[in-house]
Structure formats: C-alpha cells, structure tokens
Amino acid sequence: MSSIKVLDKEFEPYISEEAIQNKISELAQQLNQEYAGKRPIFLSILNGSFLFTADLFRQITIEAEVCFIKLASYKGTTSSGNVITAIGLDANVSGRDIIIVEDIIDTGKTLHHFLPQLESSQPKSIKIAVLLNKKEALAYPVKIDYACFDIPNKFVVGYGLDYDGLGRNTRAIYQLK
Ligand code: IMP
Ligand code: MG
C-alpha cells in the first residue's frame, strides 16, 4: 500500500482492509451471541461510521434494527467546540437495547453530549461499539464497551473517516505523516 494525499496533507497506510474486516467479524460474532433474542437497535452516528456500520450490520445474523443519527463536532483535524445534532433520532428507543456504532472516539465529547439525550428516552440498555479508540485523547467520562482498535492520538482518514470532508472512500485506514 502506498501513501495518499488528502487536500494539503500526506497520510501513510496504517490499518489494512484485512485487519479491519477481521476485527469487524469478531465483533459481529460477539454481538450475535450477546444480543440473541433481544432485537437490539444499532444506532449509527453519521457521517464517519457509515462504512463500519454497513460492514458490521451485514454480519449480524440475529434479529436487529439499524438507524442513523448525525452528530458533528469536528472541523479540519481538531475537535471544535460544539456538538450539533444535524439529523435527530426517529426510532422509538424506549425499553430497547441500543448499540451505538461510532467510527472513532477521540475526546469523547460527541458521545458525552449525546448520551443524556438518548438516556432521556429510557432505553433498556446502551452500549458503545467503536472501530477506533484514541484512548489517550479521552477527555470526557465515556465508557467504551467494544473497541476494534486502540490507536494513538494521531489523525487518521479512510474507511469512512474524513479530513475536511475528503478521504472517506478507501478500504484501509491511513495516518497523518
Ligand atoms: P470526539 O467528540 O472528540 O470523541 O470526536 C468524535 C468524532 O470526531 C468522530 O466521530 C469523528 O467523526 C471525528 N474524529 C475524531 N478523530 C478523528 C480522526 O483522527 N480522523 C477523522 N475524524 C476524527
Ligand atoms: Mg463520527
């Protein structure tokens, strides 16, 4: 694999397509076991997690639902101040088992702001599944239940993750050089 350029920045190969897909298969198997008979709702947070959600959900073999919301707090390569809800939650989550599906946890701010909103609708349970966990960057008290990869605090793109809207359309993940 070779490096890619997104706008003004160079990114080098970091996590291969194969490694990503292997981890997603493992996570799907685990969720298939833990949520059998519970009809969970996979709550995907747009935009970044659309590919992760698709690949994960495709391997869910139990009864399950999927829905999407849109939250955003990022500008360029750093987290901005505000968390905006651009598309809200339309599903009735009351009494349901919810699995939040996120591409990446950085400071945790996005989810920290969204969780009380979700909790106010009284779901039965909430768990958080992320593809990438920037452990050292966590600045808000958010508990991650499932993480495919723990990664250092460096900016990444690809496989749904963007730099100023670009770079989402790759099968592997790339790290800022
Ligand atoms: P947080 O609110 O600081 O946890 O940021 C979470 C959101 O920021 C993620 O859902 C991503 O959309 C975005 N984000 C965080 N780190 C990166 C990165 O390294 N590359 C691209 N997007 C990122
Ligand atoms: Mg995201």
JSON list of C-alpha atoms and ligand atoms in Angstrom, two decimals:
[
{"chain": "A", "resi": 1, "resn": "MET", "atom": "CA", "xyz": [0.00, 0.00, 0.00]},
{"chain": "A", "resi": 2, "resn": "SER", "atom": "CA", "xyz": [1.22, 3.47, -0.72]},
{"chain": "A", "resi": 3, "resn": "SER", "atom": "CA", "xyz": [0.67, 6.84, 0.91]},
{"chain": "A", "resi": 4, "resn": "ILE", "atom": "CA", "xyz": [-2.24, 9.06, -0.10]},
{"chain": "A", "resi": 5, "resn": "LYS", "atom": "CA", "xyz": [-2.68, 12.81, -0.28]},
{"chain": "A", "resi": 6, "resn": "VAL", "atom": "CA", "xyz": [-5.88, 14.43, 1.01]},
{"chain": "A", "resi": 7, "resn": "LEU", "atom": "CA", "xyz": [-6.03, 18.16, 0.37]},
{"chain": "A", "resi": 8, "resn": "ASP", "atom": "CA", "xyz": [-2.74, 19.55, 1.73]},
{"chain": "A", "resi": 9, "resn": "LYS", "atom": "CA", "xyz": [-1.74, 16.54, 3.85]},
{"chain": "A", "resi": 10, "resn": "GLU", "atom": "CA", "xyz": [0.08, 13.24, 3.33]},
{"chain": "A", "resi": 11, "resn": "PHE", "atom": "CA", "xyz": [-1.20, 10.08, 5.00]},
{"chain": "A", "resi": 12, "resn": "GLU", "atom": "CA", "xyz": [0.57, 6.73, 5.25]},
{"chain": "A", "resi": 13, "resn": "PRO", "atom": "CA", "xyz": [-1.02, 3.26, 5.39]},
{"chain": "A", "resi": 14, "resn": "TYR", "atom": "CA", "xyz": [-1.95, 2.36, 8.95]},
{"chain": "A", "resi": 15, "resn": "ILE", "atom": "CA", "xyz": [-4.63, -0.37, 9.27]},
{"chain": "A", "resi": 16, "resn": "SER", "atom": "CA", "xyz": [-5.21, -2.73, 6.34]},
{"chain": "A", "resi": 17, "resn": "GLU", "atom": "CA", "xyz": [-8.56, -3.70, 4.90]},
{"chain": "A", "resi": 18, "resn": "GLU", "atom": "CA", "xyz": [-7.95, -7.27, 6.05]},
{"chain": "A", "resi": 19, "resn": "ALA", "atom": "CA", "xyz": [-7.20, -6.26, 9.64]},
{"chain": "A", "resi": 20, "resn": "ILE", "atom": "CA", "xyz": [-10.32, -4.07, 9.73]},
{"chain": "A", "resi": 21, "resn": "GLN", "atom": "CA", "xyz": [-12.57, -6.80, 8.35]},
{"chain": "A", "resi": 22, "resn": "ASN", "atom": "CA", "xyz": [-11.16, -9.44, 10.72]},
{"chain": "A", "resi": 23, "resn": "LYS", "atom": "CA", "xyz": [-11.89, -7.26, 13.76]},
{"chain": "A", "resi": 24, "resn": "ILE", "atom": "CA", "xyz": [-15.38, -6.46, 12.50]},
{"chain": "A", "resi": 25, "resn": "SER", "atom": "CA", "xyz": [-16.13, -10.18, 12.06]},
{"chain": "A", "resi": 26, "resn": "GLU", "atom": "CA", "xyz": [-15.01, -10.86, 15.64]},
{"chain": "A", "resi": 27, "resn": "LEU", "atom": "CA", "xyz": [-17.17, -8.04, 16.95]},
{"chain": "A", "resi": 28, "resn": "ALA", "atom": "CA", "xyz": [-20.19, -9.24, 14.94]},
{"chain": "A", "resi": 29, "resn": "GLN", "atom": "CA", "xyz": [-19.82, -12.75, 16.35]},
{"chain": "A", "resi": 30, "resn": "GLN", "atom": "CA", "xyz": [-19.66, -11.40, 19.87]},
{"chain": "A", "resi": 31, "resn": "LEU", "atom": "CA", "xyz": [-22.74, -9.22, 19.37]},
{"chain": "A", "resi": 32, "resn": "ASN", "atom": "CA", "xyz": [-24.64, -12.08, 17.72]},
{"chain": "A", "resi": 33, "resn": "GLN", "atom": "CA", "xyz": [-24.12, -14.07, 20.91]},
{"chain": "A", "resi": 34, "resn": "GLU", "atom": "CA", "xyz": [-24.69, -11.34, 23.45]},
{"chain": "A", "resi": 35, "resn": "TYR", "atom": "CA", "xyz": [-27.81, -9.90, 21.82]},
{"chain": "A", "resi": 36, "resn": "ALA", "atom": "CA", "xyz": [-29.54, -13.05, 20.61]},
{"chain": "A", "resi": 37, "resn": "GLY", "atom": "CA", "xyz": [-33.30, -12.76, 21.25]},
{"chain": "A", "resi": 38, "resn": "LYS", "atom": "CA", "xyz": [-33.01, -9.09, 22.29]},
{"chain": "A", "resi": 39, "resn": "ARG", "atom": "CA", "xyz": [-33.64, -7.44, 18.93]},
{"chain": "A", "resi": 40, "resn": "PRO", "atom": "CA", "xyz": [-31.11, -4.65, 19.52]},
{"chain": "A", "resi": 41, "resn": "ILE", "atom": "CA", "xyz": [-31.10, -1.32, 17.66]},
{"chain": "A", "resi": 42, "resn": "PHE", "atom": "CA", "xyz": [-27.76, -0.44, 16.07]},
{"chain": "A", "resi": 43, "resn": "LEU", "atom": "CA", "xyz": [-27.61, 3.33, 16.35]},
{"chain": "A", "resi": 44, "resn": "SER", "atom": "CA", "xyz": [-25.06, 4.57, 13.85]},
{"chain": "A", "resi": 45, "resn": "ILE", "atom": "CA", "xyz": [-23.57, 8.03, 14.11]},
{"chain": "A", "resi": 46, "resn": "LEU", "atom": "CA", "xyz": [-23.16, 9.70, 10.74]},
{"chain": "A", "resi": 47, "resn": "ASN", "atom": "CA", "xyz": [-21.19, 10.54, 8.74]},
{"chain": "A", "resi": 48, "resn": "GLY", "atom": "CA", "xyz": [-17.98, 8.78, 9.72]},
{"chain": "A", "resi": 49, "resn": "SER", "atom": "CA", "xyz": [-19.40, 5.41, 10.72]},
{"chain": "A", "resi": 50, "resn": "PHE", "atom": "CA", "xyz": [-21.40, 4.59, 7.61]},
{"chain": "A", "resi": 51, "resn": "LEU", "atom": "CA", "xyz": [-18.93, 2.03, 6.21]},
{"chain": "A", "resi": 52, "resn": "PHE", "atom": "CA", "xyz": [-18.20, 0.48, 9.61]},
{"chain": "A", "resi": 53, "resn": "THR", "atom": "CA", "xyz": [-21.94, 0.19, 10.30]},
{"chain": "A", "resi": 54, "resn": "ALA", "atom": "CA", "xyz": [-22.60, -1.40, 6.90]},
{"chain": "A", "resi": 55, "resn": "ASP", "atom": "CA", "xyz": [-19.83, -3.99, 7.25]},
{"chain": "A", "resi": 56, "resn": "LEU", "atom": "CA", "xyz": [-20.75, -4.77, 10.85]},
{"chain": "A", "resi": 57, "resn": "PHE", "atom": "CA", "xyz": [-24.51, -4.95, 10.31]},
{"chain": "A", "resi": 58, "resn": "ARG", "atom": "CA", "xyz": [-24.09, -7.22, 7.28]},
{"chain": "A", "resi": 59, "resn": "GLN", "atom": "CA", "xyz": [-22.60, -9.80, 9.63]},
{"chain": "A", "resi": 60, "resn": "ILE", "atom": "CA", "xyz": [-25.30, -9.55, 12.26]},
{"chain": "A", "resi": 61, "resn": "THR", "atom": "CA", "xyz": [-27.35, -12.72, 11.89]},
{"chain": "A", "resi": 62, "resn": "ILE", "atom": "CA", "xyz": [-29.76, -12.23, 14.82]},
{"chain": "A", "resi": 63, "resn": "GLU", "atom": "CA", "xyz": [-32.92, -10.11, 14.66]},
{"chain": "A", "resi": 64, "resn": "ALA", "atom": "CA", "xyz": [-31.76, -6.50, 14.79]},
{"chain": "A", "resi": 65, "resn": "GLU", "atom": "CA", "xyz": [-32.64, -3.00, 13.62]},
{"chain": "A", "resi": 66, "resn": "VAL", "atom": "CA", "xyz": [-30.40, -0.20, 12.41]},
{"chain": "A", "resi": 67, "resn": "CYS", "atom": "CA", "xyz": [-30.95, 3.55, 12.48]},
{"chain": "A", "resi": 68, "resn": "PHE", "atom": "CA", "xyz": [-28.86, 6.65, 11.91]},
{"chain": "A", "resi": 69, "resn": "ILE", "atom": "CA", "xyz": [-28.33, 9.98, 13.57]},
{"chain": "A", "resi": 70, "resn": "LYS", "atom": "CA", "xyz": [-25.97, 12.76, 12.68]},
{"chain": "A", "resi": 71, "resn": "LEU", "atom": "CA", "xyz": [-23.79, 14.47, 15.25]},
{"chain": "A", "resi": 72, "resn": "ALA", "atom": "CA", "xyz": [-20.77, 16.61, 14.47]},
{"chain": "A", "resi": 73, "resn": "SER", "atom": "CA", "xyz": [-18.09, 18.43, 16.43]},
{"chain": "A", "resi": 74, "resn": "TYR", "atom": "CA", "xyz": [-15.11, 18.34, 14.08]},
{"chain": "A", "resi": 75, "resn": "LYS", "atom": "CA", "xyz": [-13.52, 20.98, 11.86]},
{"chain": "A", "resi": 76, "resn": "GLY", "atom": "CA", "xyz": [-10.33, 20.09, 9.99]},
{"chain": "A", "resi": 77, "resn": "THR", "atom": "CA", "xyz": [-8.07, 17.94, 12.15]},
{"chain": "A", "resi": 78, "resn": "THR", "atom": "CA", "xyz": [-9.18, 19.06, 15.62]},
{"chain": "A", "resi": 79, "resn": "SER", "atom": "CA", "xyz": [-12.39, 18.77, 17.60]},
{"chain": "A", "resi": 80, "resn": "SER", "atom": "CA", "xyz": [-14.33, 22.05, 17.54]},
{"chain": "A", "resi": 81, "resn": "GLY", "atom": "CA", "xyz": [-16.28, 23.45, 20.45]},
{"chain": "A", "resi": 82, "resn": "ASN", "atom": "CA", "xyz": [-19.83, 22.48, 19.72]},
{"chain": "A", "resi": 83, "resn": "VAL", "atom": "CA", "xyz": [-21.69, 19.24, 19.19]},
{"chain": "A", "resi": 84, "resn": "ILE", "atom": "CA", "xyz": [-24.50, 19.73, 16.70]},
{"chain": "A", "resi": 85, "resn": "THR", "atom": "CA", "xyz": [-27.36, 17.31, 16.11]},
{"chain": "A", "resi": 86, "resn": "ALA", "atom": "CA", "xyz": [-27.89, 17.62, 12.37]},
{"chain": "A", "resi": 87, "resn": "ILE", "atom": "CA", "xyz": [-30.24, 14.65, 11.96]},
{"chain": "A", "resi": 88, "resn": "GLY", "atom": "CA", "xyz": [-32.13, 13.51, 15.05]},
{"chain": "A", "resi": 89, "resn": "LEU", "atom": "CA", "xyz": [-33.32, 10.16, 16.33]},
{"chain": "A", "resi": 90, "resn": "ASP", "atom": "CA", "xyz": [-36.53, 8.93, 14.74]},
{"chain": "A", "resi": 91, "resn": "ALA", "atom": "CA", "xyz": [-36.69, 5.43, 16.28]},
{"chain": "A", "resi": 92, "resn": "ASN", "atom": "CA", "xyz": [-38.60, 4.73, 19.48]},
{"chain": "A", "resi": 93, "resn": "VAL", "atom": "CA", "xyz": [-35.79, 3.54, 21.74]},
{"chain": "A", "resi": 94, "resn": "SER", "atom": "CA", "xyz": [-37.81, 3.29, 24.94]},
{"chain": "A", "resi": 95, "resn": "GLY", "atom": "CA", "xyz": [-37.24, -0.11, 26.56]},
{"chain": "A", "resi": 96, "resn": "ARG", "atom": "CA", "xyz": [-34.85, -1.20, 23.81]},
{"chain": "A", "resi": 97, "resn": "ASP", "atom": "CA", "xyz": [-31.26, -2.46, 23.83]},
{"chain": "A", "resi": 98, "resn": "ILE", "atom": "CA", "xyz": [-29.14, 0.10, 21.98]},
{"chain": "A", "resi": 99, "resn": "ILE", "atom": "CA", "xyz": [-25.71, -0.40, 20.48]},
{"chain": "A", "resi": 100, "resn": "ILE", "atom": "CA", "xyz": [-24.17, 2.91, 19.47]},
{"chain": "A", "resi": 101, "resn": "VAL", "atom": "CA", "xyz": [-21.90, 2.46, 16.45]},
{"chain": "A", "resi": 102, "resn": "GLU", "atom": "CA", "xyz": [-19.14, 5.06, 16.09]},
{"chain": "A", "resi": 103, "resn": "ASP", "atom": "CA", "xyz": [-16.15, 5.22, 13.77]},
{"chain": "A", "resi": 104, "resn": "ILE", "atom": "CA", "xyz": [-13.81, 6.78, 16.30]},
{"chain": "A", "resi": 105, "resn": "ILE", "atom": "CA", "xyz": [-13.74, 8.07, 19.86]},
{"chain": "A", "resi": 106, "resn": "ASP", "atom": "CA", "xyz": [-11.37, 10.97, 20.28]},
{"chain": "A", "resi": 107, "resn": "THR", "atom": "CA", "xyz": [-12.12, 13.31, 23.22]},
{"chain": "A", "resi": 108, "resn": "GLY", "atom": "CA", "xyz": [-15.46, 11.59, 23.84]},
{"chain": "A", "resi": 109, "resn": "LYS", "atom": "CA", "xyz": [-17.21, 14.92, 23.64]},
{"chain": "A", "resi": 110, "resn": "THR", "atom": "CA", "xyz": [-19.69, 13.96, 20.92]},
{"chain": "A", "resi": 111, "resn": "LEU", "atom": "CA", "xyz": [-21.00, 10.96, 22.83]},
{"chain": "A", "resi": 112, "resn": "HIS", "atom": "CA", "xyz": [-20.81, 12.65, 26.21]},
{"chain": "A", "resi": 113, "resn": "HIS", "atom": "CA", "xyz": [-23.23, 15.27, 24.88]},
{"chain": "A", "resi": 114, "resn": "PHE", "atom": "CA", "xyz": [-25.48, 12.81, 23.13]},
{"chain": "A", "resi": 115, "resn": "LEU", "atom": "CA", "xyz": [-25.82, 10.15, 25.85]},
{"chain": "A", "resi": 116, "resn": "PRO", "atom": "CA", "xyz": [-28.08, 12.13, 28.22]},
{"chain": "A", "resi": 117, "resn": "GLN", "atom": "CA", "xyz": [-30.38, 12.86, 25.28]},
{"chain": "A", "resi": 118, "resn": "LEU", "atom": "CA", "xyz": [-30.57, 9.14, 24.49]},
{"chain": "A", "resi": 119, "resn": "GLU", "atom": "CA", "xyz": [-30.97, 8.19, 28.17]},
{"chain": "A", "resi": 120, "resn": "SER", "atom": "CA", "xyz": [-33.94, 10.54, 28.50]},
{"chain": "A", "resi": 121, "resn": "SER", "atom": "CA", "xyz": [-35.82, 8.27, 26.07]},
{"chain": "A", "resi": 122, "resn": "GLN", "atom": "CA", "xyz": [-35.31, 5.43, 28.56]},
{"chain": "A", "resi": 123, "resn": "PRO", "atom": "CA", "xyz": [-33.75, 2.63, 26.55]},
{"chain": "A", "resi": 124, "resn": "LYS", "atom": "CA", "xyz": [-33.27, -0.68, 28.39]},
{"chain": "A", "resi": 125, "resn": "SER", "atom": "CA", "xyz": [-29.51, -0.64, 27.83]},
{"chain": "A", "resi": 126, "resn": "ILE", "atom": "CA", "xyz": [-26.89, 1.37, 25.97]},
{"chain": "A", "resi": 127, "resn": "LYS", "atom": "CA", "xyz": [-23.55, 0.01, 24.83]},
{"chain": "A", "resi": 128, "resn": "ILE", "atom": "CA", "xyz": [-20.94, 1.70, 22.68]},
{"chain": "A", "resi": 129, "resn": "ALA", "atom": "CA", "xyz": [-19.07, -0.04, 19.85]},
{"chain": "A", "resi": 130, "resn": "VAL", "atom": "CA", "xyz": [-16.27, 1.84, 18.11]},
{"chain": "A", "resi": 131, "resn": "LEU", "atom": "CA", "xyz": [-13.90, 0.94, 15.34]},
{"chain": "A", "resi": 132, "resn": "LEU", "atom": "CA", "xyz": [-11.07, 3.13, 16.62]},
{"chain": "A", "resi": 133, "resn": "ASN", "atom": "CA", "xyz": [-10.42, 4.21, 20.19]},
{"chain": "A", "resi": 134, "resn": "LYS", "atom": "CA", "xyz": [-7.97, 7.10, 20.72]},
{"chain": "A", "resi": 135, "resn": "LYS", "atom": "CA", "xyz": [-7.59, 6.20, 24.38]},
{"chain": "A", "resi": 136, "resn": "GLU", "atom": "CA", "xyz": [-5.09, 8.91, 25.31]},
{"chain": "A", "resi": 137, "resn": "ALA", "atom": "CA", "xyz": [-7.28, 11.66, 23.87]},
{"chain": "A", "resi": 138, "resn": "LEU", "atom": "CA", "xyz": [-10.32, 10.82, 26.01]},
{"chain": "A", "resi": 139, "resn": "ALA", "atom": "CA", "xyz": [-11.30, 13.91, 28.00]},
{"chain": "A", "resi": 140, "resn": "TYR", "atom": "CA", "xyz": [-14.91, 13.11, 28.90]},
{"chain": "A", "resi": 141, "resn": "PRO", "atom": "CA", "xyz": [-16.22, 10.21, 31.03]},
{"chain": "A", "resi": 142, "resn": "VAL", "atom": "CA", "xyz": [-17.47, 7.89, 28.31]},
{"chain": "A", "resi": 143, "resn": "LYS", "atom": "CA", "xyz": [-17.29, 4.11, 28.73]},
{"chain": "A", "resi": 144, "resn": "ILE", "atom": "CA", "xyz": [-16.45, 2.23, 25.54]},
{"chain": "A", "resi": 145, "resn": "ASP", "atom": "CA", "xyz": [-17.83, -1.31, 25.61]},
{"chain": "A", "resi": 146, "resn": "TYR", "atom": "CA", "xyz": [-16.39, -2.64, 22.35]},
{"chain": "A", "resi": 147, "resn": "ALA", "atom": "CA", "xyz": [-13.35, -1.25, 20.52]},
{"chain": "A", "resi": 148, "resn": "CYS", "atom": "CA", "xyz": [-11.87, -2.89, 17.44]},
{"chain": "A", "resi": 149, "resn": "PHE", "atom": "CA", "xyz": [-8.55, -0.98, 17.64]},
{"chain": "A", "resi": 150, "resn": "ASP", "atom": "CA", "xyz": [-6.88, 1.17, 20.30]},
{"chain": "A", "resi": 151, "resn": "ILE", "atom": "CA", "xyz": [-4.86, 3.80, 18.45]},
{"chain": "A", "resi": 152, "resn": "PRO", "atom": "CA", "xyz": [-2.53, 6.64, 19.48]},
{"chain": "A", "resi": 153, "resn": "ASN", "atom": "CA", "xyz": [-3.63, 10.26, 19.42]},
{"chain": "A", "resi": 154, "resn": "LYS", "atom": "CA", "xyz": [-2.84, 10.88, 15.75]},
{"chain": "A", "resi": 155, "resn": "PHE", "atom": "CA", "xyz": [-5.18, 11.99, 12.99]},
{"chain": "A", "resi": 156, "resn": "VAL", "atom": "CA", "xyz": [-6.41, 9.24, 10.67]},
{"chain": "A", "resi": 157, "resn": "VAL", "atom": "CA", "xyz": [-8.51, 9.09, 7.49]},
{"chain": "A", "resi": 158, "resn": "GLY", "atom": "CA", "xyz": [-10.11, 6.44, 5.31]},
{"chain": "A", "resi": 159, "resn": "TYR", "atom": "CA", "xyz": [-12.80, 3.81, 5.68]},
{"chain": "A", "resi": 160, "resn": "GLY", "atom": "CA", "xyz": [-15.42, 6.48, 6.37]},
{"chain": "A", "resi": 161, "resn": "LEU", "atom": "CA", "xyz": [-13.19, 8.89, 8.30]},
{"chain": "A", "resi": 162, "resn": "ASP", "atom": "CA", "xyz": [-12.53, 12.23, 6.66]},
{"chain": "A", "resi": 163, "resn": "TYR", "atom": "CA", "xyz": [-10.24, 15.21, 6.60]},
{"chain": "A", "resi": 164, "resn": "ASP", "atom": "CA", "xyz": [-12.44, 18.22, 5.80]},
{"chain": "A", "resi": 165, "resn": "GLY", "atom": "CA", "xyz": [-14.96, 16.01, 4.03]},
{"chain": "A", "resi": 166, "resn": "LEU", "atom": "CA", "xyz": [-12.45, 14.08, 1.91]},
{"chain": "A", "resi": 167, "resn": "GLY", "atom": "CA", "xyz": [-10.59, 10.79, 2.20]},
{"chain": "A", "resi": 168, "resn": "ARG", "atom": "CA", "xyz": [-13.52, 8.66, 3.33]},
{"chain": "A", "resi": 169, "resn": "ASN", "atom": "CA", "xyz": [-13.52, 6.40, 0.28]},
{"chain": "A", "resi": 170, "resn": "THR", "atom": "CA", "xyz": [-10.71, 3.94, 0.96]},
{"chain": "A", "resi": 171, "resn": "ARG", "atom": "CA", "xyz": [-10.79, 0.36, 2.23]},
{"chain": "A", "resi": 172, "resn": "ALA", "atom": "CA", "xyz": [-7.83, 0.83, 4.56]},
{"chain": "A", "resi": 173, "resn": "ILE", "atom": "CA", "xyz": [-7.13, 3.45, 7.24]},
{"chain": "A", "resi": 174, "resn": "TYR", "atom": "CA", "xyz": [-4.28, 5.96, 6.86]},
{"chain": "A", "resi": 175, "resn": "GLN", "atom": "CA", "xyz": [-2.41, 8.00, 9.45]},
{"chain": "A", "resi": 176, "resn": "LEU", "atom": "CA", "xyz": [-1.16, 11.59, 9.14]},
{"chain": "A", "resi": 177, "resn": "LYS", "atom": "CA", "xyz": [2.55, 11.59, 8.25]},
{"chain": "B", "resi": 1, "resn": "IMP", "atom": "P1", "xyz": [-14.94, 13.33, 19.86]},
{"chain": "B", "resi": 1, "resn": "IMP", "atom": "O1", "xyz": [-16.23, 14.01, 20.10]},
{"chain": "B", "resi": 1, "resn": "IMP", "atom": "O2", "xyz": [-13.78, 14.22, 20.21]},
{"chain": "B", "resi": 1, "resn": "IMP", "atom": "O3", "xyz": [-14.82, 11.97, 20.54]},
{"chain": "B", "resi": 1, "resn": "IMP", "atom": "O4", "xyz": [-14.79, 13.13, 18.31]},
{"chain": "B", "resi": 1, "resn": "IMP", "atom": "C1", "xyz": [-15.52, 12.17, 17.68]},
{"chain": "B", "resi": 1, "resn": "IMP", "atom": "C2", "xyz": [-15.69, 12.45, 16.21]},
{"chain": "B", "resi": 1, "resn": "IMP", "atom": "O5", "xyz": [-14.63, 13.23, 15.69]},
{"chain": "B", "resi": 1, "resn": "IMP", "atom": "C3", "xyz": [-15.65, 11.16, 15.45]},
{"chain": "B", "resi": 1, "resn": "IMP", "atom": "O6", "xyz": [-16.92, 10.61, 15.33]},
{"chain": "B", "resi": 1, "resn": "IMP", "atom": "C4", "xyz": [-15.06, 11.57, 14.12]},
{"chain": "B", "resi": 1, "resn": "IMP", "atom": "O7", "xyz": [-16.08, 11.96, 13.25]},
{"chain": "B", "resi": 1, "resn": "IMP", "atom": "C5", "xyz": [-14.19, 12.75, 14.45]},
{"chain": "B", "resi": 1, "resn": "IMP", "atom": "N1", "xyz": [-12.75, 12.36, 14.56]},
{"chain": "B", "resi": 1, "resn": "IMP", "atom": "C6", "xyz": [-12.03, 12.18, 15.71]},
{"chain": "B", "resi": 1, "resn": "IMP", "atom": "N2", "xyz": [-10.76, 11.82, 15.45]},
{"chain": "B", "resi": 1, "resn": "IMP", "atom": "C7", "xyz": [-10.67, 11.76, 14.10]},
{"chain": "B", "resi": 1, "resn": "IMP", "atom": "C8", "xyz": [-9.59, 11.40, 13.19]},
{"chain": "B", "resi": 1, "resn": "IMP", "atom": "O8", "xyz": [-8.45, 11.05, 13.57]},
{"chain": "B", "resi": 1, "resn": "IMP", "atom": "N3", "xyz": [-9.90, 11.44, 11.88]},
{"chain": "B", "resi": 1, "resn": "IMP", "atom": "C9", "xyz": [-11.12, 11.79, 11.39]},
{"chain": "B", "resi": 1, "resn": "IMP", "atom": "N4", "xyz": [-12.16, 12.11, 12.20]},
{"chain": "B", "resi": 1, "resn": "IMP", "atom": "C10", "xyz": [-11.93, 12.10, 13.54]},
{"chain": "B", "resi": 2, "resn": "MG", "atom": "MG", "xyz": [-18.09, 10.05, 13.80]}
]
